[in-house]
Coordinates of C-alpha atoms and ligand atoms in Angstrom, one line a residue:
M1 CA 94.3 105.9 89.7
C2 CA 92.2 103.6 87.5
G3 CA 93.1 102.7 84.0
I4 CA 90.6 103.0 81.1
I5 CA 90.8 101.9 77.5
G6 CA 88.5 102.0 74.5
Y7 CA 88.7 100.4 71.0
A8 CA 86.8 101.0 67.8
G9 CA 88.1 99.3 64.7
S10 CA 87.9 96.3 62.5
G11 CA 89.9 94.0 64.9
R12 CA 88.6 92.0 67.9
A13 CA 87.8 94.7 70.4
S14 CA 87.9 92.3 73.4
Q15 CA 91.5 91.3 72.6
A16 CA 92.8 94.9 72.2
I17 CA 91.0 95.9 75.5
T18 CA 92.3 92.9 77.4
D19 CA 95.8 93.6 76.1
G20 CA 95.5 97.2 77.2
L21 CA 94.1 96.4 80.6
K22 CA 97.1 94.2 81.4
R23 CA 99.4 97.2 80.7
L24 CA 97.1 99.6 82.6
E25 CA 96.8 97.4 85.7
Y26 CA 99.5 99.3 87.6
R27 CA 97.1 102.3 87.8
G28 CA 94.7 100.3 90.0
Y29 CA 94.1 96.7 90.5
D30 CA 91.2 96.0 92.8
S31 CA 88.7 95.1 90.1
V32 CA 88.4 95.0 86.3
G33 CA 85.8 94.9 83.6
I34 CA 85.0 95.0 79.9
A35 CA 82.0 96.0 77.7
V36 CA 81.9 95.0 74.0
L37 CA 79.1 95.6 71.5
S38 CA 78.6 92.0 70.2
P39 CA 77.9 91.4 66.5
K40 CA 74.2 91.1 67.5
S41 CA 74.3 94.7 68.7
K42 CA 74.0 93.6 72.3
L43 CA 76.2 95.1 75.0
E44 CA 78.1 92.3 76.7
V45 CA 79.5 93.4 80.1
R46 CA 81.8 91.2 82.2
K47 CA 83.5 92.4 85.4
D48 CA 84.5 91.4 88.8
K49 CA 86.9 92.2 91.7
G50 CA 90.4 90.8 91.3
M51 CA 93.5 91.2 89.1
V52 CA 93.2 91.5 85.3
E53 CA 94.8 88.2 84.6
E54 CA 92.5 86.2 86.9
V55 CA 89.3 88.0 86.1
S56 CA 89.8 88.2 82.4
S57 CA 90.5 84.5 82.1
A58 CA 87.8 83.4 84.5
L59 CA 85.2 85.5 82.7
R60 CA 86.7 84.8 79.2
F61 CA 86.9 88.4 78.2
T62 CA 88.5 87.6 74.8
S63 CA 85.8 85.2 73.8
I64 CA 83.4 88.2 73.2
G65 CA 83.2 89.0 69.5
G66 CA 82.6 92.5 68.2
N67 CA 84.7 95.5 67.1
I68 CA 83.9 98.2 69.6
G69 CA 84.2 98.3 73.3
L70 CA 85.8 99.6 76.5
G71 CA 87.5 98.4 79.6
H72 CA 88.5 99.6 83.1
T73 CA 90.8 98.5 85.9
R74 CA 89.8 100.1 89.2
W75 CA 91.4 101.8 92.2
A76 CA 88.5 102.4 94.5
T77 CA 87.5 105.9 95.5
H78 CA 83.7 105.7 96.1
G79 CA 82.3 102.4 97.3
T80 CA 84.0 99.2 98.4
V81 CA 85.8 96.7 96.2
C82 CA 83.0 94.4 94.9
R83 CA 81.6 93.3 91.5
A84 CA 78.8 95.8 91.6
N85 CA 81.2 98.7 92.0
A86 CA 83.5 97.5 89.3
H87 CA 83.3 99.3 85.9
P88 CA 81.9 99.4 83.3
H89 CA 78.7 100.9 84.6
A90 CA 75.4 100.9 82.7
D91 CA 72.2 103.0 82.6
C92 CA 68.8 101.6 83.6
T93 CA 68.2 100.0 80.2
G94 CA 71.7 98.5 79.9
S95 CA 72.1 100.3 76.6
I96 CA 74.7 102.9 77.6
V97 CA 77.9 101.8 79.3
L98 CA 80.9 103.7 80.4
A99 CA 84.2 103.6 82.3
H100 CA 85.4 106.5 84.4
N101 CA 88.7 107.5 86.1
G102 CA 88.5 110.4 88.5
V103 CA 86.1 111.7 91.1
I104 CA 82.7 113.2 90.3
E105 CA 82.3 115.8 93.1
N106 CA 78.7 116.6 92.5
Y107 CA 77.6 113.0 92.1
A108 CA 75.4 112.9 95.3
K109 CA 73.3 115.8 94.0
L110 CA 73.0 114.3 90.5
R111 CA 72.2 110.9 91.9
D112 CA 69.3 112.4 94.0
S113 CA 67.8 114.2 91.1
L114 CA 68.1 111.2 88.8
A115 CA 66.6 108.9 91.5
A116 CA 63.7 111.3 91.7
K117 CA 63.1 110.8 88.0
G118 CA 63.0 107.0 88.6
H119 CA 66.6 105.9 87.8
K120 CA 67.7 102.8 89.7
F121 CA 71.3 102.5 90.7
A122 CA 73.2 99.2 90.9
S123 CA 76.4 100.4 92.6
D124 CA 77.7 102.9 95.2
T125 CA 80.0 104.6 92.8
D126 CA 80.0 108.2 91.6
S127 CA 80.8 106.9 88.1
E128 CA 77.5 105.1 87.6
V129 CA 75.6 108.4 87.9
V130 CA 77.2 109.5 84.6
A131 CA 75.7 106.6 82.7
H132 CA 72.2 107.5 84.0
L133 CA 72.7 111.2 83.3
M134 CA 73.6 110.4 79.7
E135 CA 70.5 108.2 79.5
E136 CA 68.4 111.0 80.8
N137 CA 69.9 113.5 78.4
A138 CA 69.6 111.1 75.4
K139 CA 65.8 111.1 75.9
T140 CA 65.6 114.5 74.3
Q141 CA 68.6 114.9 72.0
P142 CA 71.0 112.9 69.7
L143 CA 73.7 110.9 71.5
I144 CA 76.5 113.3 70.8
R145 CA 74.7 116.3 72.2
A146 CA 73.5 114.2 75.1
F147 CA 77.1 113.2 75.9
M148 CA 78.3 116.8 75.6
R149 CA 75.5 118.0 77.9
T150 CA 76.3 115.2 80.4
I151 CA 80.0 116.3 80.5
G152 CA 78.9 119.9 81.0
Q153 CA 77.0 118.9 84.1
L154 CA 79.9 117.2 85.8
E155 CA 82.1 118.7 88.5
G156 CA 85.4 117.2 89.6
S157 CA 87.8 115.1 87.6
Y158 CA 87.2 112.6 84.9
A159 CA 88.5 110.6 82.0
I160 CA 85.4 108.9 80.5
V161 CA 84.8 106.5 77.7
A162 CA 81.2 105.8 76.9
M163 CA 79.2 103.9 74.2
S164 CA 75.7 103.0 73.4
A165 CA 74.1 99.9 71.9
A166 CA 71.7 102.2 70.1
D167 CA 74.4 104.0 68.2
K168 CA 74.3 102.6 64.7
E169 CA 77.6 104.4 63.9
E170 CA 79.5 102.4 66.5
R171 CA 81.3 105.3 68.2
L172 CA 83.1 105.9 71.4
F173 CA 82.3 109.1 73.3
I174 CA 85.2 110.3 75.4
A175 CA 86.1 113.2 77.6
R176 CA 88.8 114.3 80.0
R177 CA 89.3 116.9 82.8
N178 CA 92.1 116.5 85.3
S179 CA 92.6 112.9 84.5
P180 CA 94.7 111.7 81.5
L181 CA 93.2 110.4 78.3
I182 CA 95.1 109.9 75.1
I183 CA 93.8 108.9 71.6
G184 CA 95.8 106.3 69.8
A185 CA 95.3 106.7 66.0
G186 CA 95.9 103.4 64.3
K187 CA 95.2 102.4 60.7
G188 CA 91.5 101.5 60.5
E189 CA 91.2 101.4 64.3
M190 CA 91.1 104.1 66.9
L191 CA 91.9 103.6 70.6
C192 CA 91.9 105.7 73.7
A193 CA 93.6 105.0 77.0
S194 CA 94.9 106.5 80.2
D195 CA 98.4 106.1 78.9
I196 CA 100.5 105.3 75.9
P197 CA 101.9 101.8 76.7
A198 CA 98.4 100.4 76.8
M199 CA 98.1 101.1 73.0
L200 CA 101.6 100.5 71.8
K201 CA 100.7 97.1 70.3
Y202 CA 98.3 98.9 67.9
T203 CA 99.9 102.2 67.1
R204 CA 102.7 104.7 67.8
T205 CA 100.7 107.7 66.8
F206 CA 99.0 109.5 69.7
V207 CA 96.9 112.6 70.3
P208 CA 96.8 113.7 73.9
L209 CA 93.6 115.4 74.8
Q210 CA 93.7 118.8 76.5
E211 CA 91.8 119.8 79.7
G212 CA 88.1 119.8 79.1
D213 CA 88.3 118.1 75.6
M214 CA 85.6 115.7 74.4
A215 CA 86.1 113.5 71.3
I216 CA 84.2 111.0 69.2
L217 CA 86.1 107.9 68.0
A218 CA 85.0 105.7 65.2
R219 CA 86.9 103.0 63.2
N220 CA 88.1 105.5 60.6
G221 CA 88.9 108.6 62.6
Y222 CA 88.2 110.9 65.4
K223 CA 86.8 114.4 66.0
I224 CA 87.9 116.5 69.0
Y225 CA 85.8 119.2 70.6
S226 CA 86.9 121.7 73.2
A227 CA 85.0 122.3 76.4
D228 CA 82.7 124.9 74.6
G229 CA 81.7 122.3 72.0
A230 CA 83.6 123.8 69.1
E231 CA 85.6 121.4 66.9
A232 CA 89.3 121.5 67.8
E233 CA 92.7 120.5 66.4
R234 CA 95.1 118.8 68.7
K235 CA 98.8 117.9 68.0
Q236 CA 99.6 114.3 67.0
I237 CA 102.8 112.9 68.5
T238 CA 104.7 109.8 67.5
V239 CA 106.6 107.8 70.2
D240 CA 109.6 105.6 69.7
W241 CA 108.9 103.4 72.7
D242 CA 108.2 99.8 71.7
M243 CA 106.3 97.0 73.3
E244 CA 109.4 95.3 74.6
M245 CA 110.2 98.3 76.7
A246 CA 106.8 97.9 78.4
K247 CA 107.3 94.2 79.0
K248 CA 109.1 92.3 81.8
G249 CA 111.7 90.9 79.4
G250 CA 112.3 87.7 81.3
Y251 CA 112.4 89.3 84.8
P252 CA 109.9 88.1 87.4
H253 CA 108.8 91.7 88.1
F254 CA 108.8 95.0 86.3
M255 CA 110.5 96.5 89.3
Q256 CA 113.5 94.3 89.0
K257 CA 113.8 94.9 85.3
E258 CA 113.4 98.7 85.8
I259 CA 116.1 98.7 88.5
S260 CA 118.4 96.8 86.2
D261 CA 117.5 99.0 83.2
Q262 CA 118.9 102.0 85.0
K263 CA 122.4 101.5 83.7
H264 CA 121.1 102.0 80.2
F265 CA 118.5 104.7 80.6
I266 CA 120.9 106.9 82.6
N267 CA 122.6 107.8 79.4
E268 CA 119.3 108.5 77.6
S269 CA 118.5 110.8 80.5
L270 CA 121.8 112.5 80.3
S271 CA 121.3 113.3 76.7
S272 CA 118.0 115.1 77.3
D273 CA 117.7 118.7 76.3
T274 CA 118.2 120.9 79.3
A275 CA 119.3 124.1 77.5
D276 CA 116.0 126.0 77.7
A277 CA 115.5 125.0 81.4
M278 CA 119.0 126.3 82.1
K279 CA 118.2 129.7 80.5
L280 CA 115.1 130.0 82.7
I281 CA 117.0 129.1 85.8
C282 CA 119.8 131.6 85.1
A283 CA 117.2 134.3 84.5
S284 CA 115.2 133.6 87.6
G285 CA 115.2 134.9 91.2
R286 CA 113.6 132.6 93.7
I287 CA 113.0 129.0 92.6
D288 CA 110.1 126.8 94.0
I289 CA 110.3 123.1 93.3
I290 CA 107.0 121.2 93.6
A291 CA 106.6 117.4 93.5
A292 CA 105.2 114.4 95.4
G293 CA 106.7 111.1 96.8
T294 CA 109.8 109.9 95.0
S295 CA 109.8 113.0 92.7
Y296 CA 109.9 115.2 95.8
H297 CA 113.1 113.5 96.9
A298 CA 114.6 114.3 93.6
G299 CA 113.2 117.8 94.2
I300 CA 115.1 118.1 97.5
M301 CA 118.3 117.2 95.7
L302 CA 117.6 119.9 93.1
S303 CA 117.1 122.4 95.9
Y304 CA 120.4 121.4 97.6
L305 CA 122.3 121.8 94.3
L306 CA 120.6 125.2 93.6
Q307 CA 121.3 126.4 97.2
S308 CA 125.0 125.3 96.8
T309 CA 125.3 127.7 94.0
G310 CA 123.9 130.5 96.2
R311 CA 120.3 130.4 94.8
V312 CA 117.2 130.9 96.8
A313 CA 115.4 127.6 96.2
Q314 CA 113.1 125.4 98.2
A315 CA 111.4 122.0 97.5
Y316 CA 107.7 121.8 98.5
I317 CA 105.4 118.8 98.8
A318 CA 103.0 119.7 96.0
S319 CA 99.8 119.2 97.9
D320 CA 100.9 121.7 100.6
Y321 CA 102.4 124.3 98.3
P322 CA 99.2 126.4 98.0
Y323 CA 99.0 126.6 101.8
I324 CA 102.6 127.6 102.4
A325 CA 104.1 129.5 99.4
K326 CA 103.5 132.9 98.1
P327 CA 105.1 132.8 94.6
D328 CA 105.3 136.1 92.8
K329 CA 105.8 136.8 89.1
K330 CA 109.5 136.5 89.4
T331 CA 109.4 133.0 91.0
L332 CA 110.4 130.2 88.8
V333 CA 108.4 127.0 89.5
I334 CA 109.9 123.6 88.7
A335 CA 107.5 120.7 88.8
I336 CA 108.9 117.2 88.9
S337 CA 106.5 114.4 88.0
Q338 CA 107.4 111.1 86.4
S339 CA 103.8 110.6 85.2
G340 CA 103.1 114.2 84.5
E341 CA 99.6 113.5 85.8
T342 CA 99.8 113.7 89.6
A343 CA 96.8 115.8 90.7
D344 CA 98.7 117.4 93.6
V345 CA 101.4 118.6 91.2
L346 CA 99.0 119.9 88.6
Q347 CA 97.0 121.7 91.2
A348 CA 100.2 123.4 92.6
L349 CA 101.2 124.5 89.1
R350 CA 97.8 126.0 88.6
F351 CA 98.1 127.8 91.9
A352 CA 101.4 129.3 90.6
E353 CA 99.6 131.2 87.9
G354 CA 101.7 133.9 86.3
C355 CA 105.0 132.3 87.2
R356 CA 107.4 130.9 84.7
K357 CA 107.3 127.1 84.9
I358 CA 109.6 124.2 84.0
A359 CA 108.3 120.6 84.0
I360 CA 110.6 117.6 84.4
T361 CA 108.6 114.5 83.4
N362 CA 108.9 111.1 81.7
V363 CA 105.7 111.2 79.8
V364 CA 105.3 112.9 76.4
G365 CA 101.9 114.5 76.1
S366 CA 101.2 114.4 79.8
T367 CA 99.2 117.2 81.4
V368 CA 102.2 118.8 83.1
T369 CA 103.7 119.4 79.7
A370 CA 100.8 121.6 78.7
L371 CA 101.1 123.7 81.9
A372 CA 104.8 124.4 81.6
D373 CA 106.8 127.0 79.6
C374 CA 109.6 124.5 79.1
V375 CA 109.8 120.7 79.5
V376 CA 112.7 118.5 80.3
F377 CA 112.0 114.8 79.4
L378 CA 113.6 112.0 81.3
N379 CA 113.7 109.6 78.3
A380 CA 113.6 106.7 80.7
G381 CA 111.1 104.6 78.7
P382 CA 107.8 103.5 80.3
E383 CA 108.0 102.6 84.0
V384 CA 105.3 100.1 84.9
G385 CA 106.2 99.0 88.5
V386 CA 104.3 101.1 91.0
A387 CA 107.4 102.0 92.9
A388 CA 109.4 104.5 91.0
T389 CA 113.0 103.4 90.4
K390 CA 114.6 104.1 87.1
T391 CA 112.7 107.4 86.8
F392 CA 114.1 108.6 90.1
T393 CA 117.7 107.9 88.9
S394 CA 116.8 109.7 85.6
Q395 CA 115.4 112.6 87.5
L396 CA 118.7 112.9 89.4
A397 CA 120.6 112.6 86.1
V398 CA 118.7 115.5 84.4
I399 CA 119.1 117.6 87.6
Y400 CA 122.8 116.9 87.7
K401 CA 123.1 117.8 84.1
L402 CA 122.1 121.3 85.0
F403 CA 125.1 121.6 87.3
Y404 CA 127.9 119.4 86.1
D405 CA 129.6 118.9 82.7
K406 CA 129.2 115.8 80.6
E407 CA 132.7 114.4 81.3
R408 CA 132.1 114.3 85.1
L409 CA 128.8 112.4 84.6
K410 CA 130.1 109.9 82.1
P411 CA 131.0 107.2 84.8
L412 CA 127.4 107.0 85.9
S413 CA 126.3 104.1 83.8
G414 CA 129.3 102.1 84.9
L415 CA 128.8 103.0 88.5
I416 CA 125.2 101.9 88.5
G417 CA 126.3 98.7 86.8
A418 CA 128.9 98.1 89.5
M419 CA 126.2 98.5 92.3
L420 CA 123.9 96.1 90.5
E421 CA 126.5 93.4 90.9
H422 CA 125.8 93.4 94.6
D423 CA 122.4 91.8 93.9
N424 CA 123.1 88.4 95.6
E425 CA 124.7 90.0 98.7
I426 CA 121.6 92.2 99.1
K427 CA 119.3 89.3 98.7
A428 CA 121.1 87.7 101.7
V429 CA 120.7 90.9 103.7
A430 CA 117.0 90.9 102.8
Q431 CA 116.7 87.5 104.4
K432 CA 118.0 88.9 107.7
I433 CA 115.6 91.9 107.8
A434 CA 112.5 90.5 106.2
G435 CA 111.1 89.5 109.6
K436 CA 111.6 92.9 111.2
E437 CA 108.9 95.4 112.1
N438 CA 110.9 98.7 111.8
A439 CA 113.9 100.0 109.9
F440 CA 115.7 103.3 110.0
F441 CA 117.7 104.9 107.2
I442 CA 120.3 107.5 108.0
A443 CA 122.6 109.8 106.0
R444 CA 123.9 113.4 106.0
G445 CA 124.0 116.2 103.5
R446 CA 123.4 115.4 99.9
N447 CA 122.8 111.7 100.7
V448 CA 119.8 112.5 102.8
P449 CA 117.3 112.6 99.9
I450 CA 118.6 109.2 99.0
A451 CA 117.9 107.9 102.5
Y452 CA 114.3 109.4 102.2
E453 CA 113.9 107.6 98.9
G454 CA 115.3 104.3 100.2
S455 CA 113.0 104.4 103.1
L456 CA 109.9 105.2 101.0
K457 CA 110.8 102.4 98.6
F458 CA 111.3 100.0 101.5
K459 CA 108.0 100.7 103.3
E460 CA 105.8 100.9 100.3
I461 CA 106.6 97.5 99.0
T462 CA 107.6 95.5 102.1
Y463 CA 104.9 96.9 104.5
I464 CA 107.7 97.2 107.1
H465 CA 107.5 100.5 108.9
S466 CA 110.5 102.6 108.1
E467 CA 111.8 106.2 108.6
A468 CA 114.7 108.2 107.3
Y469 CA 116.6 110.9 109.0
P470 CA 119.6 113.1 108.7
G471 CA 122.0 111.3 111.1
G472 CA 122.2 114.3 113.4
E473 CA 118.5 114.1 114.1
L474 CA 118.7 110.6 115.7
K475 CA 119.5 111.9 119.1
H476 CA 116.7 114.4 119.0
G477 CA 114.0 111.8 119.5
T478 CA 114.4 108.7 117.3
L479 CA 117.1 107.1 119.3
S480 CA 114.5 106.0 121.8
L481 CA 113.2 103.6 119.1
I482 CA 116.6 102.0 118.5
T483 CA 116.4 98.7 120.3
P484 CA 118.5 95.5 119.9
G485 CA 118.2 94.1 116.4
V486 CA 116.5 97.1 114.8
P487 CA 118.0 97.6 111.3
V488 CA 119.7 100.9 110.8
I489 CA 120.7 101.4 107.2
A490 CA 123.6 103.9 107.0
L491 CA 124.6 105.7 103.8
A492 CA 128.2 106.3 104.6
P493 CA 130.3 107.2 101.6
K494 CA 133.7 108.7 102.1
D495 CA 132.7 112.3 101.7
E496 CA 132.6 115.3 104.0
T497 CA 129.6 113.8 105.9
L498 CA 131.4 110.7 107.0
P499 CA 133.1 111.7 110.3
K500 CA 129.8 112.8 111.9
L501 CA 127.8 110.0 110.4
L502 CA 130.2 107.5 111.8
G503 CA 129.3 109.0 115.2
N504 CA 125.7 108.4 114.5
I505 CA 126.4 104.8 113.5
R506 CA 128.2 104.2 116.8
E507 CA 125.3 105.8 118.7
A508 CA 122.9 103.3 117.1
K509 CA 125.3 100.4 117.5
A510 CA 125.7 101.1 121.2
R511 CA 121.9 100.5 121.5
G512 CA 122.2 97.1 119.8
A513 CA 121.0 98.1 116.3
F514 CA 121.7 95.9 113.3
I515 CA 123.9 98.1 111.2
L516 CA 123.8 97.7 107.4
S517 CA 126.1 100.2 105.8
I518 CA 126.8 101.2 102.2
T519 CA 130.3 102.5 102.3
D520 CA 133.8 102.7 101.0
D521 CA 135.3 103.4 104.4
D522 CA 137.1 100.8 106.5
E523 CA 136.1 102.3 109.9
V524 CA 132.4 102.1 108.9
K525 CA 132.9 98.6 107.7
K526 CA 134.2 97.6 111.2
E527 CA 131.3 99.1 112.9
S528 CA 128.7 97.4 110.6
D529 CA 127.1 94.0 110.8
I530 CA 127.0 93.9 107.0
S531 CA 128.5 96.3 104.5
I532 CA 127.8 96.8 100.8
A533 CA 130.9 98.2 99.2
L534 CA 131.0 101.3 97.1
P535 CA 133.5 101.2 94.2
P536 CA 136.9 102.6 95.3
G537 CA 137.7 106.0 93.8
T538 CA 134.1 107.1 93.2
D539 CA 133.8 110.8 92.5
P540 CA 132.0 112.1 95.6
I541 CA 129.4 114.0 93.7
L542 CA 128.2 110.7 92.2
Y543 CA 127.7 108.9 95.5
P544 CA 123.9 109.4 95.5
F545 CA 123.6 107.4 92.3
A546 CA 125.6 104.6 93.7
L547 CA 123.7 104.6 97.0
I548 CA 120.2 104.4 95.6
V549 CA 120.7 101.1 93.7
P550 CA 121.3 98.8 96.7
L551 CA 118.4 100.5 98.5
Q552 CA 116.1 99.7 95.6
L553 CA 117.3 96.1 95.5
L554 CA 116.9 95.8 99.3
A555 CA 113.3 96.9 99.1
Y556 CA 112.7 94.6 96.1
H557 CA 114.1 91.4 97.6
T558 CA 112.6 92.0 101.1
S559 CA 109.2 92.6 99.4
V560 CA 109.5 89.3 97.4
L561 CA 110.6 87.4 100.6
R562 CA 107.6 88.7 102.4
G563 CA 105.2 87.5 99.7
V564 CA 104.3 91.0 98.4
N565 CA 104.0 91.6 94.7
P566 CA 106.4 94.6 94.5
D567 CA 104.9 95.8 91.2
R568 CA 101.5 96.2 92.9
P569 CA 101.7 97.1 96.5
R570 CA 98.3 97.3 98.3
N571 CA 96.3 100.5 98.3
L572 CA 98.7 102.3 95.8
A573 CA 98.6 103.2 92.2
K574 CA 101.2 104.4 89.8
S575 CA 99.5 107.6 88.6
V576 CA 97.8 109.5 91.4
T577 CA 95.2 111.5 89.6
V578 CA 93.1 112.4 92.7
E579 CA 94.0 115.0 95.3
Ligands
F6R1 C1 106.9 105.9 95.1 C2 106.2 106.5 94.0 C3 105.4 107.7 94.3 C4 105.4 108.8 93.2 C5 104.4 109.9 93.5 C6 104.6 111.0 92.4 O1 107.6 104.8 94.6 O2 106.3 106.1 92.9 O3 105.7 108.3 95.5 O4 106.7 109.2 93.1 O5 103.1 109.4 93.4 O6 104.4 110.5 91.2 P1 104.8 111.4 89.9 O7 106.3 111.4 89.9 O8 104.3 110.6 88.7 O9 104.3 112.7 90.0

């Protein structure tokens, strides 16, 4: 939710910031802005509503000279989408500017007290209040103290980058709490951003800030302070991702590239280190799995696999976990989060204080890694498309690795490759369903989380309403919605779920549904309007991996046919850092 970036160095700040904003756009894309201290020590602010590409070229972001600046791409929380509400925000004098990601919960109180002191506000945002507060505090103390005091007065979540035209030392003042912010330590240039790919062009050395940290960045270095103001050391990490991994590589959309990349990254994920996680699982009693969205679907799969070995395990929607669960000290909590920054997941982990915790994540240095006793990395490379695809398959892969030996999982890459071959067929199916208003996904058993995931992918990027059910549930209500022509997408591999699922397919067909099946069974093929073939002889435990690929492709092609940008569906953002 919102992407922020700062640059202080000897290069052209506007270029580094614009480059970074393009990489950060998946975090929020309703408006964008930049502030750079020009060589004449004047703060130049340019911003507007719209996507990074259009706004940055219309307002000629990179034409601004200067070596220090900051930028922001917005996902609105307070105030409508308009130029005034776009970041950066300035104080009354225009001398302090800042960008903020998060929600300032006490902003109304702060705003009233600042207004009483004569401050005039130009926007409806909670973020602008912070610039005025810093201005007020800087009246009586040096900038660095004023910044720290300001941060101490904020309640809620924030990643903040601020700067002042009056600062002769040309520094960026940054802070984070419950929103990600990472320092990128280049040679003779320092950056900070909401995530690593935004800085990869400039450095591979990063310093993730911890909760409550503040830092000062200047061209030649950085100083970090913990929440109590004491200087602090934080671990540097080096990543081996490169810029190419965060680029489209010739594909029209990141999502298509990421779907296609799955056949490679699956092996990286299968080589991730799960040994410590396994020890914790073996030593545990009850296991609670917490996650949101797509990661929750991977969590359901994990719970099914654990239950199949006789374990007491349950997957919870992270945002509901605190209302429902009563973990005790013997409970093992497994958090699954691609970004490692999802506020609902972090909150649920904090709620489970005292429990042993495992995090399964793709992002090195993300907040979830600091809250867990043991981390399993997905090694899936950066995922830029808002809809999670390759990271879902990677989550399934590391989960499977906990239960099955290497040899049995070896065919996965080839299996995914074989399913990708159906791309043209699926494109043709997409043409048939792109004009529909509803779709239903059905499956049974271990294939059900895949139906949930297929349906989520489909609705989020096509804007067609869709639902997913265990096939047995159709007759308990949903069958009344099955009318002639409604697409029913049946996940029907030849496993123990098939006989009963075939019955469900027939029930839907009898009501005129348009049946699209993914199957390796001749009987199902006969009942279907269209079938996507599963490779013959597939090991039944691997079916979920084969089933998800056509569902991702179906969502992708239908989205494109409907004129939606699948990388940036409306109202959504990649990293959901608000609760
Ligand atoms: C859907 C999607 C979301 C995320 C959810 C959790 O395509 O991407 O549902 O899965 O926001 O995100 P993470 O896994 O980063 O915690």
